[in-house]
Amino acid sequence: MIRKSFFLTLIALISLCLSYANARTGLTVIAHGFTPGGKISSEWTNFAKAIRKRAGKGSIFINDTQTGLWTPLDAENTNNPNDEVILVYDWAWASDNLKEGYLEACADHLFAILMAPPKELNLTDSKALLQRPKHFIGHSRGAILLTQVAHRLGYFFNNTISIDQMTLLDPHPAAPMGDCQLPGIVGTCPPPKNYAPQTLQIHLPQNVFRVDNYYRQDGVYEDVITDKVFGPYDGIPVMGITYNKVLNNETLTKGSTKMGGAHASIGTRWYYGTIDFENTFAHPINEEWYAQDSQYPAMGPKEKTGFYNSRLGGGPLPPLVPNTAKIKPMAPFNLIYNGLFDIERDLWKGNIPGWEKNGAGGGGNLQRDKSGNSALRLERSKINLRLNQDKQDFSRNHSIHYLPENFAGKDYYISLKYRVVNDVEGSNQLEVSFDQIDRQGNRTNVIIGQNITLDNSMTTWKEARLEVPRSIKGSVGSLRLTLLGDKNNRIVEIDEIRILAK
């Protein structure tokens, strides 16, 4: 009897240890900030590798900016979903665009592909990753991007999917790019010179449980050049939390990069040093940053700050954010992002937010009329001179996004406006469909509603309301617009694509 009791106790202890070990593994999501030149730095992928090293083993994936789906970072992945899964979100191509809209479009995309897990993990449930303990880490504008993803998770899933911890590294809503108009950014933006820290703050949604925020300020919110440093932008605090850790700007400036200064150093330099004590990947780190500082105690030592206070770091987690300090998750501005086509491409970048990269593609272009309204123009020409079939002017895909189960608790339809531009022989059809993505990354094209017949009498704007099949609601994919028919030089314009409640 004693022996049986001993073995039962032993089994219980082993089970407890195994459950603790499994509880430590989860999902880490990393988002970089403003990236000049549009190419993600290897320091961010090394950042992910350092976290995998701390976890002991795991898998790192990075999004392919063309297909929009996750791809393995290297051959060291275990591809075991029970190990730590680390996702690096690359939006460098959009982050340095000086027009508004790109951050929100990328937040839509990241939110969607969190429900399209890497096929290498062989998960049977598209939401399986979101059920795991989650740690979101964002730097600068990347921190703001992650707050917008948090709002989407809370809004669409009624706060049933939580973010266990969010680490913000010098979070900076960029005033020129319209970040200050996004949900949860409150206060004066840009703040005046020598402003108080609380002048501009982040108000997080209810589904974020714990937050640690590390930021520094030099008194000028968006300096262009200071002490021969380009872009030493200020971070801001989070409203209502005790874990706003102010770092010593003067100390961080020592040995920092000339591009971004202390602001850039917080992410892949200072915080990285709290993950990888040996600096395996030789990031430019100044050991003075981690010296004991009575005025700024969060600076160091490196083994007891930053990543230490996380699920994999081994230290105490940041305290829970009081519910009184959080807001109800807010809906995106438009569930088909930039379906109004009012956010046009930046000429020097050549991208249309929501309709370029991240699984988007095809042809067509934006046309602006005399009143200033923009619309997407598709054309079936008599002669096609393009070799790449994906670049035909008669079809255009939106970037990967989430098609909700319902809209504000109600069933919904897709509405759009269209008009025929030219007078030609023959008729055409406008097809609206959804490229639904399965767990292996394959696309299945599902027609939405009835095709719209186009003829020469449709020169004024008309509205179509299209019934969305039940089979694609609550799934991930991309909206597709296709002009069907013979090559008869037909031109059609499309505008005001919306999801509307019935």
Short mmCIF file of C-alpha atoms in Angstrom, two decimals:
data_model
loop_
_atom_site.label_atom_id
_atom_site.label_comp_id
_atom_site.label_asym_id
_atom_site.label_seq_id
_atom_site.Cartn_x
_atom_site.Cartn_y
_atom_site.Cartn_z
CA MET A 1 0.00 0.00 0.00
CA ILE A 2 2.87 2.32 0.89
CA ARG A 3 4.68 1.38 -2.32
CA LYS A 4 1.54 2.08 -4.37
CA SER A 5 1.10 5.42 -2.65
CA PHE A 6 4.74 6.28 -3.32
CA PHE A 7 4.40 5.53 -7.03
CA LEU A 8 1.16 7.47 -7.29
CA THR A 9 2.85 10.43 -5.61
CA LEU A 10 5.84 10.10 -7.92
CA ILE A 11 3.60 9.99 -10.99
CA ALA A 12 1.74 13.07 -9.72
CA LEU A 13 5.04 14.93 -9.22
CA ILE A 14 6.25 13.97 -12.69
CA SER A 15 2.93 15.11 -14.20
CA LEU A 16 3.20 18.38 -12.31
CA CYS A 17 6.75 18.94 -13.56
CA LEU A 18 5.73 18.14 -17.14
CA SER A 19 2.72 20.45 -16.95
CA TYR A 20 4.96 23.22 -15.58
CA ALA A 21 7.45 22.67 -18.39
CA ASN A 22 4.68 22.79 -20.98
CA ALA A 23 3.17 25.87 -19.33
CA ARG A 24 6.46 27.70 -19.88
CA THR A 25 6.28 27.16 -23.63
CA GLY A 26 3.95 29.20 -25.73
CA LEU A 27 3.85 31.78 -28.49
CA THR A 28 6.16 34.80 -28.84
CA VAL A 29 5.32 37.44 -31.46
CA ILE A 30 7.95 40.05 -32.38
CA ALA A 31 7.33 43.27 -34.34
CA HIS A 32 10.07 45.72 -35.31
CA GLY A 33 9.52 49.43 -35.83
CA PHE A 34 10.36 52.03 -38.47
CA THR A 35 12.97 50.48 -40.79
CA PRO A 36 14.68 52.81 -43.29
CA GLY A 37 15.30 51.14 -46.62
CA GLY A 38 12.44 48.66 -46.30
CA LYS A 39 14.51 45.60 -45.35
CA ILE A 40 14.32 43.92 -41.95
CA SER A 41 17.59 43.86 -40.03
CA SER A 42 19.23 40.53 -39.19
CA GLU A 43 19.37 41.83 -35.61
CA TRP A 44 15.65 41.10 -35.32
CA THR A 45 15.99 37.52 -36.53
CA ASN A 46 18.95 37.11 -34.13
CA PHE A 47 16.67 38.51 -31.43
CA ALA A 48 14.28 35.63 -32.15
CA LYS A 49 17.11 33.11 -32.13
CA ALA A 50 18.19 34.35 -28.71
CA ILE A 51 14.67 33.74 -27.38
CA ARG A 52 14.70 30.23 -28.86
CA LYS A 53 18.01 29.64 -27.13
CA ARG A 54 16.52 30.76 -23.78
CA ALA A 55 13.55 28.45 -24.35
CA GLY A 56 15.92 25.53 -24.95
CA LYS A 57 14.34 24.63 -28.28
CA GLY A 58 11.56 25.76 -30.51
CA SER A 59 10.67 27.07 -33.95
CA ILE A 60 11.04 30.49 -35.57
CA PHE A 61 8.95 31.62 -38.51
CA ILE A 62 8.92 34.88 -40.44
CA ASN A 63 6.21 36.05 -42.80
CA ASP A 64 6.91 36.03 -46.54
CA THR A 65 6.03 39.58 -47.57
CA GLN A 66 4.79 38.39 -50.97
CA THR A 67 2.69 35.31 -50.17
CA GLY A 68 1.76 36.75 -46.77
CA LEU A 69 2.22 33.37 -45.03
CA TRP A 70 4.71 32.09 -42.45
CA THR A 71 7.96 30.48 -43.59
CA PRO A 72 10.69 28.80 -41.47
CA LEU A 73 13.58 31.07 -40.53
CA ASP A 74 16.21 28.32 -40.47
CA ALA A 75 16.83 24.58 -40.25
CA GLU A 76 17.06 24.56 -36.44
CA ASN A 77 13.29 24.50 -35.97
CA THR A 78 11.90 21.50 -34.10
CA ASN A 79 8.48 22.04 -35.74
CA ASN A 80 7.01 20.63 -32.56
CA PRO A 81 3.95 22.70 -31.59
CA ASN A 82 4.59 21.87 -27.92
CA ASP A 83 7.90 23.78 -28.03
CA GLU A 84 8.17 27.56 -28.08
CA VAL A 85 6.85 29.05 -31.33
CA ILE A 86 8.37 32.42 -32.25
CA LEU A 87 6.87 34.54 -35.01
CA VAL A 88 8.82 37.49 -36.44
CA TYR A 89 6.60 39.95 -38.28
CA ASP A 90 8.40 41.63 -41.18
CA TRP A 91 6.69 44.84 -42.26
CA ALA A 92 9.87 46.73 -43.12
CA TRP A 93 8.61 47.42 -46.66
CA ALA A 94 5.67 49.37 -45.17
CA SER A 95 7.08 50.73 -41.89
CA ASP A 96 9.09 53.56 -43.45
CA ASN A 97 6.31 54.77 -45.72
CA LEU A 98 5.47 58.33 -44.78
CA LYS A 99 1.76 58.00 -45.58
CA GLU A 100 -0.95 56.78 -43.24
CA GLY A 101 -2.63 53.43 -43.55
CA TYR A 102 0.29 51.05 -43.79
CA LEU A 103 0.46 50.25 -40.06
CA GLU A 104 -3.26 49.50 -39.88
CA ALA A 105 -3.15 47.38 -43.04
CA CYS A 106 -0.28 45.36 -41.58
CA ALA A 107 -2.13 44.99 -38.27
CA ASP A 108 -5.03 43.46 -40.23
CA HIS A 109 -2.61 41.10 -41.93
CA LEU A 110 -0.75 40.01 -38.80
CA PHE A 111 -4.04 39.45 -36.97
CA ALA A 112 -5.21 37.23 -39.83
CA ILE A 113 -2.08 35.09 -40.15
CA LEU A 114 -2.01 34.45 -36.41
CA MET A 115 -5.00 32.26 -37.36
CA ALA A 116 -3.04 30.71 -40.24
CA PRO A 117 -0.34 28.82 -38.29
CA PRO A 118 2.84 27.68 -40.09
CA LYS A 119 2.03 24.48 -41.97
CA GLU A 120 5.20 22.87 -40.57
CA LEU A 121 3.55 22.69 -37.14
CA ASN A 122 0.76 20.45 -38.50
CA LEU A 123 -1.87 22.02 -36.24
CA THR A 124 -5.42 20.79 -36.76
CA ASP A 125 -7.02 23.91 -35.32
CA SER A 126 -6.47 27.25 -37.03
CA LYS A 127 -6.74 29.04 -33.67
CA ALA A 128 -4.43 26.63 -31.83
CA LEU A 129 -1.55 29.10 -31.55
CA LEU A 130 -3.83 31.71 -30.05
CA GLN A 131 -4.84 29.34 -27.27
CA ARG A 132 -1.26 29.13 -25.99
CA PRO A 133 0.42 31.50 -23.48
CA LYS A 134 1.32 34.56 -25.54
CA HIS A 135 4.07 37.15 -25.25
CA PHE A 136 3.96 40.06 -27.69
CA ILE A 137 7.16 42.13 -28.01
CA GLY A 138 7.12 45.31 -30.09
CA HIS A 139 9.56 48.13 -30.66
CA SER A 140 8.67 51.72 -31.66
CA ARG A 141 5.90 51.65 -34.30
CA GLY A 142 5.93 47.85 -34.00
CA ALA A 143 4.65 48.26 -30.43
CA ILE A 144 1.75 50.33 -31.78
CA LEU A 145 1.08 47.69 -34.44
CA LEU A 146 0.79 45.02 -31.74
CA THR A 147 -1.65 47.13 -29.74
CA GLN A 148 -3.85 47.25 -32.84
CA VAL A 149 -3.63 43.46 -33.21
CA ALA A 150 -4.68 43.21 -29.55
CA HIS A 151 -7.76 45.32 -30.29
CA ARG A 152 -8.70 43.02 -33.17
CA LEU A 153 -8.26 39.89 -31.09
CA GLY A 154 -10.44 41.35 -28.35
CA TYR A 155 -13.07 42.73 -30.72
CA PHE A 156 -13.61 39.73 -32.97
CA PHE A 157 -13.34 37.10 -30.24
CA ASN A 158 -15.21 38.97 -27.52
CA ASN A 159 -12.21 39.05 -25.17
CA THR A 160 -11.99 35.22 -25.12
CA ILE A 161 -8.44 35.31 -26.52
CA SER A 162 -6.10 37.11 -24.17
CA ILE A 163 -2.55 38.38 -24.51
CA ASP A 164 -0.79 37.16 -21.39
CA GLN A 165 2.04 39.69 -21.63
CA MET A 166 2.86 42.59 -23.90
CA THR A 167 6.34 44.08 -23.79
CA LEU A 168 6.61 47.55 -25.33
CA LEU A 169 10.03 48.92 -26.18
CA ASP A 170 9.97 52.71 -26.62
CA PRO A 171 6.48 52.63 -28.20
CA HIS A 172 6.16 55.50 -30.64
CA PRO A 173 3.00 56.46 -32.57
CA ALA A 174 4.36 58.28 -35.61
CA ALA A 175 2.49 61.55 -36.07
CA PRO A 176 3.25 61.97 -39.82
CA MET A 177 1.88 58.47 -40.57
CA GLY A 178 -1.41 59.00 -38.72
CA ASP A 179 -0.63 56.52 -35.91
CA CYS A 180 -2.03 58.93 -33.33
CA GLN A 181 -5.56 58.47 -34.74
CA LEU A 182 -5.48 54.71 -34.09
CA PRO A 183 -7.55 53.10 -31.29
CA GLY A 184 -6.08 53.52 -27.82
CA ILE A 185 -3.68 56.40 -28.55
CA VAL A 186 -4.78 59.30 -26.35
CA GLY A 187 -3.42 62.79 -25.76
CA THR A 188 -1.73 65.56 -27.70
CA CYS A 189 0.20 64.32 -30.74
CA PRO A 190 2.78 65.40 -31.50
CA PRO A 191 3.42 66.79 -28.02
CA PRO A 192 5.07 70.20 -27.58
CA LYS A 193 8.74 70.51 -26.68
CA ASN A 194 9.67 69.52 -23.10
CA TYR A 195 6.26 67.92 -22.61
CA ALA A 196 5.20 65.88 -19.57
CA PRO A 197 5.40 62.09 -20.07
CA GLN A 198 1.61 61.70 -19.68
CA THR A 199 0.87 64.14 -22.52
CA LEU A 200 0.55 61.21 -24.92
CA GLN A 201 -0.25 57.67 -23.74
CA ILE A 202 -1.39 54.22 -24.83
CA HIS A 203 -4.73 52.95 -23.52
CA LEU A 204 -4.74 49.15 -23.87
CA PRO A 205 -7.77 46.90 -24.49
CA GLN A 206 -9.28 44.59 -21.90
CA ASN A 207 -7.78 41.37 -23.32
CA VAL A 208 -4.21 42.42 -22.46
CA PHE A 209 -3.39 40.99 -19.02
CA ARG A 210 0.17 42.11 -18.22
CA VAL A 211 2.35 44.86 -19.64
CA ASP A 212 5.94 45.93 -19.20
CA ASN A 213 6.85 49.14 -20.95
CA TYR A 214 10.43 50.42 -21.27
CA TYR A 215 10.79 53.90 -22.72
CA ARG A 216 12.98 57.00 -22.70
CA GLN A 217 12.44 60.60 -23.76
CA ASP A 218 14.68 63.51 -24.69
CA GLY A 219 11.98 66.20 -24.59
CA VAL A 220 11.45 66.48 -28.35
CA TYR A 221 8.97 63.91 -29.62
CA GLU A 222 10.10 63.58 -33.22
CA ASP A 223 13.48 65.17 -33.62
CA VAL A 224 14.88 64.74 -37.10
CA ILE A 225 18.52 65.32 -36.20
CA THR A 226 19.96 65.72 -32.69
CA ASP A 227 23.69 65.53 -31.93
CA LYS A 228 24.24 64.11 -35.44
CA VAL A 229 21.78 61.29 -34.70
CA PHE A 230 18.90 60.77 -37.14
CA GLY A 231 15.49 60.03 -35.66
CA PRO A 232 15.91 59.79 -31.85
CA TYR A 233 12.14 59.51 -31.47
CA ASP A 234 10.56 59.44 -28.00
CA GLY A 235 8.65 56.55 -26.47
CA ILE A 236 5.49 57.05 -24.43
CA PRO A 237 3.92 55.48 -21.30
CA VAL A 238 0.96 53.12 -21.00
CA MET A 239 -2.03 54.52 -19.14
CA GLY A 240 -2.82 53.18 -15.69
CA ILE A 241 0.00 50.65 -15.19
CA THR A 242 2.77 50.56 -12.60
CA TYR A 243 5.27 48.93 -14.93
CA ASN A 244 6.16 52.00 -17.00
CA LYS A 245 9.94 51.73 -16.67
CA VAL A 246 11.74 54.89 -17.70
CA LEU A 247 15.27 54.30 -18.98
CA ASN A 248 18.19 56.72 -18.87
CA ASN A 249 18.26 58.40 -22.27
CA GLU A 250 21.73 59.86 -21.73
CA THR A 251 23.21 56.48 -20.79
CA LEU A 252 21.54 54.67 -23.70
CA THR A 253 22.91 57.27 -26.11
CA LYS A 254 26.44 56.12 -25.28
CA GLY A 255 27.59 53.73 -27.97
CA SER A 256 24.22 53.77 -29.71
CA THR A 257 23.72 53.77 -33.44
CA LYS A 258 23.66 57.07 -35.33
CA MET A 259 20.41 55.93 -36.96
CA GLY A 260 17.75 56.25 -34.28
CA GLY A 261 20.12 56.82 -31.37
CA ALA A 262 18.91 55.66 -27.96
CA HIS A 263 15.45 54.99 -29.42
CA ALA A 264 16.84 52.34 -31.78
CA SER A 265 19.14 50.91 -29.11
CA ILE A 266 16.31 49.87 -26.77
CA GLY A 267 15.11 47.01 -28.98
CA THR A 268 17.85 44.91 -30.56
CA ARG A 269 20.53 46.30 -28.26
CA TRP A 270 19.46 47.00 -24.65
CA TYR A 271 16.55 44.53 -24.41
CA TYR A 272 18.42 41.97 -26.50
CA GLY A 273 21.21 42.05 -23.93
CA THR A 274 18.71 40.96 -21.27
CA ILE A 275 17.86 37.87 -23.38
CA ASP A 276 21.31 36.75 -24.51
CA PHE A 277 23.84 37.49 -21.75
CA GLU A 278 26.73 36.12 -23.84
CA ASN A 279 25.74 38.24 -26.86
CA THR A 280 26.00 35.21 -29.13
CA PHE A 281 25.22 37.19 -32.27
CA ALA A 282 27.54 40.13 -31.53
CA HIS A 283 25.00 42.94 -31.29
CA PRO A 284 26.62 46.33 -30.56
CA ILE A 285 25.97 46.43 -26.81
CA ASN A 286 27.45 48.86 -24.29
CA GLU A 287 27.84 47.25 -20.85
CA GLU A 288 27.45 50.70 -19.26
CA TRP A 289 23.76 50.47 -20.13
CA TYR A 290 23.22 47.82 -17.46
CA ALA A 291 25.01 49.54 -14.57
CA GLN A 292 23.04 50.07 -11.37
CA ASP A 293 21.22 53.39 -11.58
CA SER A 294 19.27 54.58 -8.52
CA GLN A 295 17.26 57.05 -10.60
CA TYR A 296 16.51 54.53 -13.37
CA PRO A 297 16.53 51.12 -11.62
CA ALA A 298 15.19 49.24 -14.66
CA MET A 299 18.48 49.79 -16.52
CA GLY A 300 20.18 46.76 -14.97
CA PRO A 301 21.72 44.43 -14.15
CA LYS A 302 20.95 42.65 -17.40
CA GLU A 303 20.14 39.34 -15.67
CA LYS A 304 17.40 41.00 -13.58
CA THR A 305 15.62 43.36 -15.96
CA GLY A 306 13.89 43.32 -19.32
CA PHE A 307 13.37 39.74 -20.53
CA TYR A 308 13.91 38.49 -16.98
CA ASN A 309 10.35 39.56 -16.19
CA SER A 310 8.72 37.23 -18.69
CA ARG A 311 7.42 33.67 -19.03
CA LEU A 312 10.75 32.40 -20.38
CA GLY A 313 12.92 34.81 -18.40
CA GLY A 314 12.43 33.11 -15.04
CA GLY A 315 11.67 36.22 -13.02
CA PRO A 316 8.41 37.61 -11.64
CA LEU A 317 5.89 38.64 -14.28
CA PRO A 318 4.71 42.24 -14.45
CA PRO A 319 1.59 42.84 -12.33
CA LEU A 320 -1.85 42.43 -13.87
CA VAL A 321 -3.18 45.58 -15.49
CA PRO A 322 -6.21 46.79 -13.51
CA ASN A 323 -9.46 46.53 -15.47
CA THR A 324 -10.10 50.18 -14.68
CA ALA A 325 -6.97 51.04 -16.68
CA LYS A 326 -8.18 49.30 -19.85
CA ILE A 327 -10.75 50.02 -22.53
CA LYS A 328 -13.19 47.93 -24.51
CA PRO A 329 -11.52 46.53 -27.68
CA MET A 330 -12.31 48.74 -30.64
CA ALA A 331 -13.26 47.68 -34.16
CA PRO A 332 -11.03 48.41 -37.16
CA PHE A 333 -12.10 51.41 -39.22
CA ASN A 334 -13.08 49.25 -42.20
CA LEU A 335 -13.24 45.44 -42.19
CA ILE A 336 -12.04 45.42 -45.82
CA TYR A 337 -9.09 47.70 -45.24
CA ASN A 338 -8.81 50.56 -47.73
CA GLY A 339 -11.91 49.29 -49.52
CA LEU A 340 -12.70 52.95 -50.15
CA PHE A 341 -9.35 53.34 -51.97
CA ASP A 342 -8.95 56.71 -50.27
CA ILE A 343 -5.42 55.89 -49.12
CA GLU A 344 -3.39 56.07 -52.30
CA ARG A 345 0.00 54.71 -53.13
CA ASP A 346 3.07 56.70 -52.22
CA LEU A 347 4.74 57.45 -55.54
CA TRP A 348 8.25 56.63 -54.43
CA LYS A 349 7.18 53.37 -52.75
CA GLY A 350 4.54 52.28 -55.22
CA ASN A 351 2.30 50.45 -52.73
CA ILE A 352 -1.42 50.69 -52.01
CA PRO A 353 -2.16 49.92 -48.35
CA GLY A 354 -4.23 46.75 -48.11
CA TRP A 355 -3.88 45.87 -51.79
CA GLU A 356 -0.14 45.33 -52.09
CA LYS A 357 2.06 42.50 -50.78
CA ASN A 358 1.04 40.32 -47.80
CA GLY A 359 -0.73 37.94 -50.18
CA ALA A 360 -2.16 40.70 -52.39
CA GLY A 361 -1.38 41.20 -56.03
CA GLY A 362 -2.61 41.46 -59.57
CA GLY A 363 -3.09 44.49 -61.72
CA GLY A 364 -5.33 47.51 -61.90
CA ASN A 365 -4.53 50.97 -60.69
CA LEU A 366 -6.10 53.79 -58.76
CA GLN A 367 -7.89 56.55 -60.64
CA ARG A 368 -8.81 59.89 -59.08
CA ASP A 369 -11.75 61.86 -60.51
CA LYS A 370 -12.26 65.62 -60.58
CA SER A 371 -13.90 65.57 -57.15
CA GLY A 372 -10.83 63.90 -55.63
CA ASN A 373 -12.43 60.47 -55.20
CA SER A 374 -10.22 57.45 -55.93
CA ALA A 375 -11.35 54.07 -57.25
CA LEU A 376 -9.71 50.86 -58.45
CA ARG A 377 -9.73 50.50 -62.25
CA LEU A 378 -9.69 47.06 -63.88
CA GLU A 379 -9.35 46.55 -67.63
CA ARG A 380 -9.61 43.73 -70.14
CA SER A 381 -7.55 44.95 -73.06
CA LYS A 382 -7.71 43.68 -76.64
CA ILE A 383 -4.05 42.79 -76.55
CA ASN A 384 -2.18 41.73 -73.42
CA LEU A 385 1.53 42.49 -73.50
CA ARG A 386 2.31 41.30 -69.97
CA LEU A 387 4.16 38.02 -69.53
CA ASN A 388 3.32 37.57 -65.86
CA GLN A 389 -0.25 36.28 -65.53
CA ASP A 390 -0.38 37.53 -61.92
CA LYS A 391 -0.02 41.08 -63.18
CA GLN A 392 -3.02 41.15 -65.50
CA ASP A 393 -4.96 44.40 -65.24
CA PHE A 394 -8.30 42.57 -64.99
CA SER A 395 -7.78 41.06 -61.52
CA ARG A 396 -6.73 42.36 -58.12
CA ASN A 397 -6.35 40.65 -54.73
CA HIS A 398 -6.59 42.28 -51.34
CA SER A 399 -3.92 41.30 -48.80
CA ILE A 400 -4.68 38.38 -46.48
CA HIS A 401 -7.31 39.32 -43.93
CA TYR A 402 -9.90 37.81 -41.60
CA LEU A 403 -13.48 37.42 -42.76
CA PRO A 404 -15.49 37.59 -39.51
CA GLU A 405 -18.09 35.15 -38.25
CA ASN A 406 -20.46 38.08 -37.86
CA PHE A 407 -20.38 41.85 -37.77
CA ALA A 408 -21.33 43.44 -34.45
CA GLY A 409 -23.29 40.31 -33.56
CA LYS A 410 -25.25 40.25 -36.81
CA ASP A 411 -25.06 38.52 -40.17
CA TYR A 412 -23.59 40.65 -42.94
CA TYR A 413 -23.09 41.10 -46.65
CA ILE A 414 -20.39 42.68 -48.83
CA SER A 415 -21.34 45.92 -50.54
CA LEU A 416 -19.45 47.64 -53.34
CA LYS A 417 -20.00 50.32 -55.95
CA TYR A 418 -19.04 49.95 -59.60
CA ARG A 419 -19.35 51.71 -62.94
CA VAL A 420 -18.38 51.06 -66.55
CA VAL A 421 -15.94 53.63 -67.92
CA ASN A 422 -15.97 53.02 -71.69
CA ASP A 423 -18.38 52.18 -74.49
CA VAL A 424 -17.39 48.95 -76.25
CA GLU A 425 -19.05 46.02 -77.98
CA GLY A 426 -19.96 43.02 -75.88
CA SER A 427 -20.62 42.56 -72.18
CA ASN A 428 -18.53 41.50 -69.22
CA GLN A 429 -18.97 40.34 -65.66
CA LEU A 430 -17.42 41.48 -62.41
CA GLU A 431 -16.67 38.53 -60.15
CA VAL A 432 -16.10 39.00 -56.41
CA SER A 433 -14.55 36.01 -54.65
CA PHE A 434 -12.54 35.01 -51.60
CA ASP A 435 -9.29 33.03 -51.74
CA GLN A 436 -9.76 30.93 -48.62
CA ILE A 437 -6.48 29.66 -47.13
CA ASP A 438 -6.31 26.19 -45.56
CA ARG A 439 -3.86 24.84 -42.95
CA GLN A 440 -1.34 23.94 -45.67
CA GLY A 441 -1.39 27.42 -47.18
CA ASN A 442 -3.45 26.34 -50.19
CA ARG A 443 -6.01 28.74 -51.63
CA THR A 444 -9.55 27.81 -52.64
CA ASN A 445 -11.43 30.43 -54.60
CA VAL A 446 -15.01 30.82 -53.37
CA ILE A 447 -17.46 33.02 -55.30
CA ILE A 448 -19.28 35.65 -53.23
CA GLY A 449 -22.83 36.34 -54.40
CA GLN A 450 -23.81 36.55 -58.05
CA ASN A 451 -21.46 37.83 -60.73
CA ILE A 452 -22.34 41.37 -61.81
CA THR A 453 -23.14 41.73 -65.51
CA LEU A 454 -21.60 44.86 -67.03
CA ASP A 455 -22.71 46.65 -70.16
CA ASN A 456 -22.54 50.12 -71.67
CA SER A 457 -25.57 51.37 -69.75
CA MET A 458 -23.73 51.22 -66.41
CA THR A 459 -21.75 54.44 -66.63
CA THR A 460 -23.05 55.85 -63.33
CA TRP A 461 -22.17 54.41 -59.92
CA LYS A 462 -24.31 51.46 -58.88
CA GLU A 463 -24.28 49.47 -55.65
CA ALA A 464 -24.14 45.68 -55.45
CA ARG A 465 -24.91 43.73 -52.27
CA LEU A 466 -23.36 40.28 -52.31
CA GLU A 467 -24.32 37.35 -50.11
CA VAL A 468 -21.32 35.82 -48.30
CA PRO A 469 -21.33 31.99 -48.17
CA ARG A 470 -21.46 30.53 -44.67
CA SER A 471 -18.45 28.32 -45.52
CA ILE A 472 -15.99 31.20 -45.60
CA LYS A 473 -17.19 33.22 -42.62
CA GLY A 474 -14.67 33.10 -39.80
CA SER A 475 -11.83 32.14 -42.12
CA VAL A 476 -8.62 33.68 -43.42
CA GLY A 477 -7.93 34.58 -47.03
CA SER A 478 -8.10 37.50 -49.41
CA LEU A 479 -10.83 39.24 -51.38
CA ARG A 480 -10.41 39.04 -55.15
CA LEU A 481 -11.95 41.27 -57.84
CA THR A 482 -11.94 39.91 -61.40
CA LEU A 483 -13.25 41.39 -64.64
CA LEU A 484 -14.46 38.46 -66.74
CA GLY A 485 -15.30 38.26 -70.45
CA ASP A 486 -13.69 38.53 -73.85
CA LYS A 487 -10.73 40.81 -74.47
CA ASN A 488 -12.85 43.68 -75.70
CA ASN A 489 -11.10 46.65 -74.07
CA ARG A 490 -13.65 46.89 -71.25
CA ILE A 491 -12.78 49.19 -68.33
CA VAL A 492 -14.61 49.14 -64.99
CA GLU A 493 -14.05 51.04 -61.75
CA ILE A 494 -14.79 49.70 -58.25
CA ASP A 495 -15.14 51.66 -55.03
CA GLU A 496 -16.50 51.63 -51.46
CA ILE A 497 -16.08 47.93 -50.68
CA ARG A 498 -17.55 47.36 -47.24
CA ILE A 499 -18.85 44.73 -44.87
CA LEU A 500 -22.28 45.84 -43.67
CA ALA A 501 -24.59 44.27 -41.11
CA LYS A 502 -27.92 43.00 -42.32
#
